[in-house]
mmCIF file of C-alpha atoms in Angstrom:
data_model
loop_
_atom_site.group_PDB
_atom_site.id
_atom_site.type_symbol
_atom_site.label_atom_id
_atom_site.label_comp_id
_atom_site.label_asym_id
_atom_site.label_seq_id
_atom_site.Cartn_x
_atom_site.Cartn_y
_atom_site.Cartn_z
ATOM 1 C CA MET A 24 3.219 -5.906 3.473
ATOM 2 C CA ARG A 25 2.814 -7.694 6.986
ATOM 3 C CA ARG A 26 6.536 -7.422 7.375
ATOM 4 C CA ILE A 27 6.807 -3.752 6.224
ATOM 5 C CA SER A 28 4.155 -3.008 8.557
ATOM 6 C CA ALA A 29 5.884 -4.857 11.479
ATOM 7 C CA ALA A 30 9.431 -3.114 10.645
ATOM 8 C CA PHE A 31 7.397 0.348 10.631
ATOM 9 C CA LEU A 32 6.031 -0.456 13.945
ATOM 10 C CA LEU A 33 9.003 -1.322 15.459
ATOM 11 C CA LEU A 34 10.761 1.566 14.167
ATOM 12 C CA VAL A 35 7.824 3.558 15.686
ATOM 13 C CA ALA A 36 8.484 2.327 18.814
ATOM 14 C CA VAL A 37 12.080 2.741 18.889
ATOM 15 C CA VAL A 38 11.557 6.816 18.088
ATOM 16 C CA ILE A 39 9.386 6.966 20.848
ATOM 17 C CA ALA A 40 11.844 4.932 23.162
ATOM 18 C CA GLN A 41 14.524 7.160 21.848
ATOM 19 C CA ILE A 42 13.104 10.287 22.364
ATOM 20 C CA ALA A 43 11.427 9.110 26.210
ATOM 21 C CA HIS A 44 14.934 8.164 26.986
ATOM 22 C CA TYR A 45 17.142 11.120 26.036
ATOM 23 C CA TYR A 46 14.920 14.331 25.839
ATOM 24 C CA ALA A 47 15.334 15.453 29.654
ATOM 25 C CA LYS A 48 19.280 14.414 29.152
ATOM 26 C CA LEU A 49 19.940 16.641 26.410
ATOM 27 C CA PRO A 50 20.818 20.314 26.901
ATOM 28 C CA ASP A 51 18.433 23.288 25.819
ATOM 29 C CA PRO A 52 19.612 24.974 23.293
ATOM 30 C CA MET A 53 20.983 21.944 21.575
ATOM 31 C CA ALA A 54 23.197 21.378 18.676
ATOM 32 C CA SER A 55 20.968 20.312 15.710
ATOM 33 C CA HIS A 56 22.764 21.169 12.668
ATOM 34 C CA PHE A 57 26.577 20.361 11.856
ATOM 35 C CA GLY A 58 29.201 21.420 9.307
ATOM 36 C CA PHE A 59 30.529 18.872 7.131
ATOM 37 C CA ASP A 60 33.983 18.400 9.675
ATOM 38 C CA GLY A 61 31.264 17.744 12.341
ATOM 39 C CA SER A 62 31.288 20.942 14.196
ATOM 40 C CA PRO A 63 27.744 22.531 15.402
ATOM 41 C CA ASN A 64 26.718 25.727 13.602
ATOM 42 C CA GLY A 65 23.185 25.639 14.308
ATOM 43 C CA TRP A 66 21.131 25.489 17.862
ATOM 44 C CA SER A 67 17.441 24.670 18.591
ATOM 45 C CA SER A 68 15.676 24.123 21.798
ATOM 46 C CA ARG A 69 14.711 20.375 22.460
ATOM 47 C CA ALA A 70 11.232 20.842 22.208
ATOM 48 C CA ALA A 71 11.651 22.325 18.599
ATOM 49 C CA PHE A 72 14.033 19.788 17.500
ATOM 50 C CA PHE A 73 11.971 16.707 18.464
ATOM 51 C CA ALA A 74 9.110 18.247 17.122
ATOM 52 C CA ILE A 75 10.829 18.958 13.496
ATOM 53 C CA TYR A 76 12.243 15.069 13.999
ATOM 54 C CA LEU A 77 8.575 13.935 14.652
ATOM 55 C CA GLY A 78 7.200 16.199 11.858
ATOM 56 C CA ALA A 79 9.753 14.891 9.287
ATOM 57 C CA LEU A 80 9.031 11.350 10.039
ATOM 58 C CA LEU A 81 5.289 11.425 9.861
ATOM 59 C CA LEU A 82 6.024 13.496 6.828
ATOM 60 C CA THR A 83 7.781 11.272 5.296
ATOM 61 C CA ALA A 84 6.256 7.960 6.314
ATOM 62 C CA GLY A 85 2.847 9.603 5.234
ATOM 63 C CA ALA A 86 4.154 10.634 2.071
ATOM 64 C CA LEU A 87 5.440 7.545 1.081
ATOM 65 C CA PHE A 88 2.381 4.864 2.586
ATOM 66 C CA ALA A 89 0.209 7.432 0.904
ATOM 67 C CA LEU A 90 2.173 7.061 -2.638
ATOM 68 C CA ALA A 91 1.995 3.080 -2.159
ATOM 69 C CA GLY A 92 -1.811 3.208 -1.351
ATOM 70 C CA LEU A 93 -2.679 5.284 -4.436
ATOM 71 C CA LEU A 94 -1.202 2.914 -6.736
ATOM 72 C CA THR A 95 -4.127 0.818 -7.086
ATOM 73 C CA ARG A 96 -6.574 3.786 -8.054
ATOM 74 C CA MET A 97 -4.023 5.542 -10.477
ATOM 75 C CA PRO A 98 -4.734 4.651 -14.057
ATOM 76 C CA ASP A 99 -2.478 2.598 -15.840
ATOM 77 C CA ARG A 100 -1.248 5.186 -18.225
ATOM 78 C CA ALA A 101 0.161 7.337 -14.900
ATOM 79 C CA ILE A 102 2.433 4.444 -13.846
ATOM 80 C CA ASN A 103 5.606 4.102 -15.356
ATOM 81 C CA LEU A 104 6.422 0.873 -15.500
ATOM 82 C CA PRO A 105 8.866 -1.281 -17.939
ATOM 83 C CA ASN A 106 6.333 -3.394 -20.176
ATOM 84 C CA ARG A 107 3.279 -1.554 -18.304
ATOM 85 C CA ASP A 108 0.821 -3.363 -20.672
ATOM 86 C CA HIS A 109 2.393 -7.004 -19.565
ATOM 87 C CA TRP A 110 2.635 -6.152 -15.680
ATOM 88 C CA LEU A 111 -0.581 -4.230 -15.142
ATOM 89 C CA SER A 112 -2.683 -6.280 -17.565
ATOM 90 C CA ALA A 113 -5.933 -7.643 -15.538
ATOM 91 C CA GLU A 114 -4.465 -11.064 -14.450
ATOM 92 C CA ARG A 115 -1.275 -9.554 -13.182
ATOM 93 C CA ARG A 116 -2.146 -6.064 -12.033
ATOM 94 C CA VAL A 117 -2.615 -7.012 -8.580
ATOM 95 C CA GLU A 118 0.233 -8.689 -7.989
ATOM 96 C CA SER A 119 2.863 -6.159 -9.739
ATOM 97 C CA LEU A 120 1.258 -3.379 -7.881
ATOM 98 C CA GLY A 121 1.564 -5.404 -4.668
ATOM 99 C CA TYR A 122 5.146 -5.525 -5.623
ATOM 100 C CA VAL A 123 5.783 -2.109 -6.389
ATOM 101 C CA GLN A 124 4.090 -1.216 -3.341
ATOM 102 C CA GLY A 125 6.468 -3.448 -1.057
ATOM 103 C CA ALA A 126 9.049 -1.536 -2.767
ATOM 104 C CA ILE A 127 7.887 1.821 -2.192
ATOM 105 C CA GLY A 128 7.237 0.163 1.655
ATOM 106 C CA TRP A 129 10.904 -0.919 2.221
ATOM 107 C CA CYS A 130 12.397 2.402 0.834
ATOM 108 C CA ALA A 131 10.251 4.341 3.490
ATOM 109 C CA ILE A 132 11.617 1.648 6.017
ATOM 110 C CA GLY A 133 14.825 2.652 4.856
ATOM 111 C CA VAL A 134 14.358 6.514 4.926
ATOM 112 C CA LEU A 135 13.144 6.418 8.543
ATOM 113 C CA LEU A 136 15.792 4.153 9.452
ATOM 114 C CA PHE A 137 18.501 6.496 8.058
ATOM 115 C CA MET A 138 16.106 9.444 9.750
ATOM 116 C CA LEU A 139 16.410 7.444 13.351
ATOM 117 C CA LEU A 140 20.096 6.715 13.288
ATOM 118 C CA GLY A 141 20.802 10.198 12.101
ATOM 119 C CA THR A 142 18.954 11.509 15.137
ATOM 120 C CA GLN A 143 20.831 9.091 17.143
ATOM 121 C CA LEU A 144 24.007 10.517 15.994
ATOM 122 C CA VAL A 145 22.819 13.994 17.041
ATOM 123 C CA ILE A 146 22.017 13.114 20.525
ATOM 124 C CA ARG A 147 25.342 11.281 20.878
ATOM 125 C CA ALA A 148 27.016 14.704 20.044
ATOM 126 C CA ASN A 149 25.057 16.628 22.005
ATOM 127 C CA LEU A 150 25.634 14.271 25.001
ATOM 128 C CA ALA A 151 29.300 14.329 24.654
ATOM 129 C CA GLY A 152 31.478 16.801 25.875
ATOM 130 C CA GLY A 153 32.445 19.320 22.521
ATOM 131 C CA GLY A 154 29.257 18.592 20.671
ATOM 132 C CA ARG A 155 31.127 17.289 17.890
ATOM 133 C CA LEU A 156 29.185 14.990 15.401
ATOM 134 C CA GLU A 157 30.826 11.837 14.444
ATOM 135 C CA SER A 158 31.077 12.694 10.898
ATOM 136 C CA GLY A 159 32.709 9.304 9.538
ATOM 137 C CA LYS A 160 29.851 7.560 10.892
ATOM 138 C CA PHE A 161 27.454 9.874 9.249
ATOM 139 C CA TRP A 162 29.040 9.600 5.933
ATOM 140 C CA TRP A 163 29.018 6.258 6.459
ATOM 141 C CA LEU A 164 25.040 6.085 7.055
ATOM 142 C CA LEU A 165 24.390 8.873 4.354
ATOM 143 C CA GLY A 166 26.270 6.749 1.766
ATOM 144 C CA LEU A 167 24.126 3.433 2.842
ATOM 145 C CA PHE A 168 21.355 5.397 2.753
ATOM 146 C CA ALA A 169 21.652 6.361 -0.841
ATOM 147 C CA CYS A 170 22.510 2.955 -1.881
ATOM 148 C CA TRP A 171 19.378 1.831 -0.604
ATOM 149 C CA VAL A 172 17.421 4.638 -2.165
ATOM 150 C CA ILE A 173 18.893 4.087 -5.523
ATOM 151 C CA LEU A 174 18.855 0.242 -5.492
ATOM 152 C CA THR A 175 15.157 0.151 -4.717
ATOM 153 C CA PRO A 176 13.794 1.724 -7.743
ATOM 154 C CA VAL A 177 16.601 -0.303 -9.894
ATOM 155 C CA ARG A 178 15.558 -3.407 -8.467
ATOM 156 C CA VAL A 179 11.997 -2.967 -9.242
ATOM 157 C CA TYR A 180 12.988 -1.536 -12.657
ATOM 158 C CA LEU A 181 15.312 -4.674 -13.633
ATOM 159 C CA ARG A 182 12.537 -6.978 -12.377
ATOM 160 C CA MET A 183 9.614 -5.136 -14.281
ATOM 161 C CA SER A 184 11.936 -5.365 -17.317
ATOM 162 C CA ARG A 185 11.935 -8.898 -17.942
ATOM 163 C CA VAL A 186 8.838 -10.551 -18.993
ATOM 164 C CA PRO A 187 8.614 -14.371 -18.358
ATOM 165 C CA GLY A 188 8.269 -16.645 -20.958
ATOM 166 C CA LEU A 189 9.690 -14.345 -23.630
ATOM 167 C CA GLN A 190 12.826 -16.128 -25.620
ATOM 168 C CA GLY A 191 15.759 -14.471 -27.229
ATOM 169 C CA SER A 192 18.091 -11.920 -26.635
ATOM 170 C CA SER A 193 15.325 -9.162 -26.080
ATOM 171 C CA GLN A 194 12.718 -9.551 -23.338
ATOM 172 C CA ARG A 195 11.139 -6.188 -23.587
ATOM 173 C CA ILE A 196 8.069 -5.706 -24.972
ATOM 174 C CA THR A 197 6.154 -2.920 -27.032
ATOM 175 C CA PRO A 198 3.050 -1.622 -25.843
ATOM 176 C CA SER A 199 0.091 -2.541 -28.242
ATOM 177 C CA SER A 200 -0.935 0.820 -29.135
#
């Protein structure tokens, strides 16, 4: 979790630097919504834009990190994992939940990075003549973000689907009840 905390603090520092550097340079009102082709079709004040940006970052980070923190307090029946009885047994619970918490933390980092980079594209559009969003870059960014968010739970599922030490073609175990 140290690397996740360090990455989170680094992203927070970059967001603060981003806002401090660009706030006064941006027009007021500024383009804040764009069509599929990158043309602006919605505007807001700078203050409203950055308030929404910070609010969305805090809400997203707070929700994901709160979820990760709540895992250790949840009853086993409320945690949906393959081979739950194995992974949440007394001797494995702390390590297993630590792994899931880490995955949620890295997912949160990916979400925050997407928001930061997406906002940077909006800032660039507002600083450039014409105010068009670089939609090609945005679609690449969105694709990478989608892969990150999809692959995170898939990675957890694949790891938890395998039980070390079981032989044969099927490594799934069935619940005892």
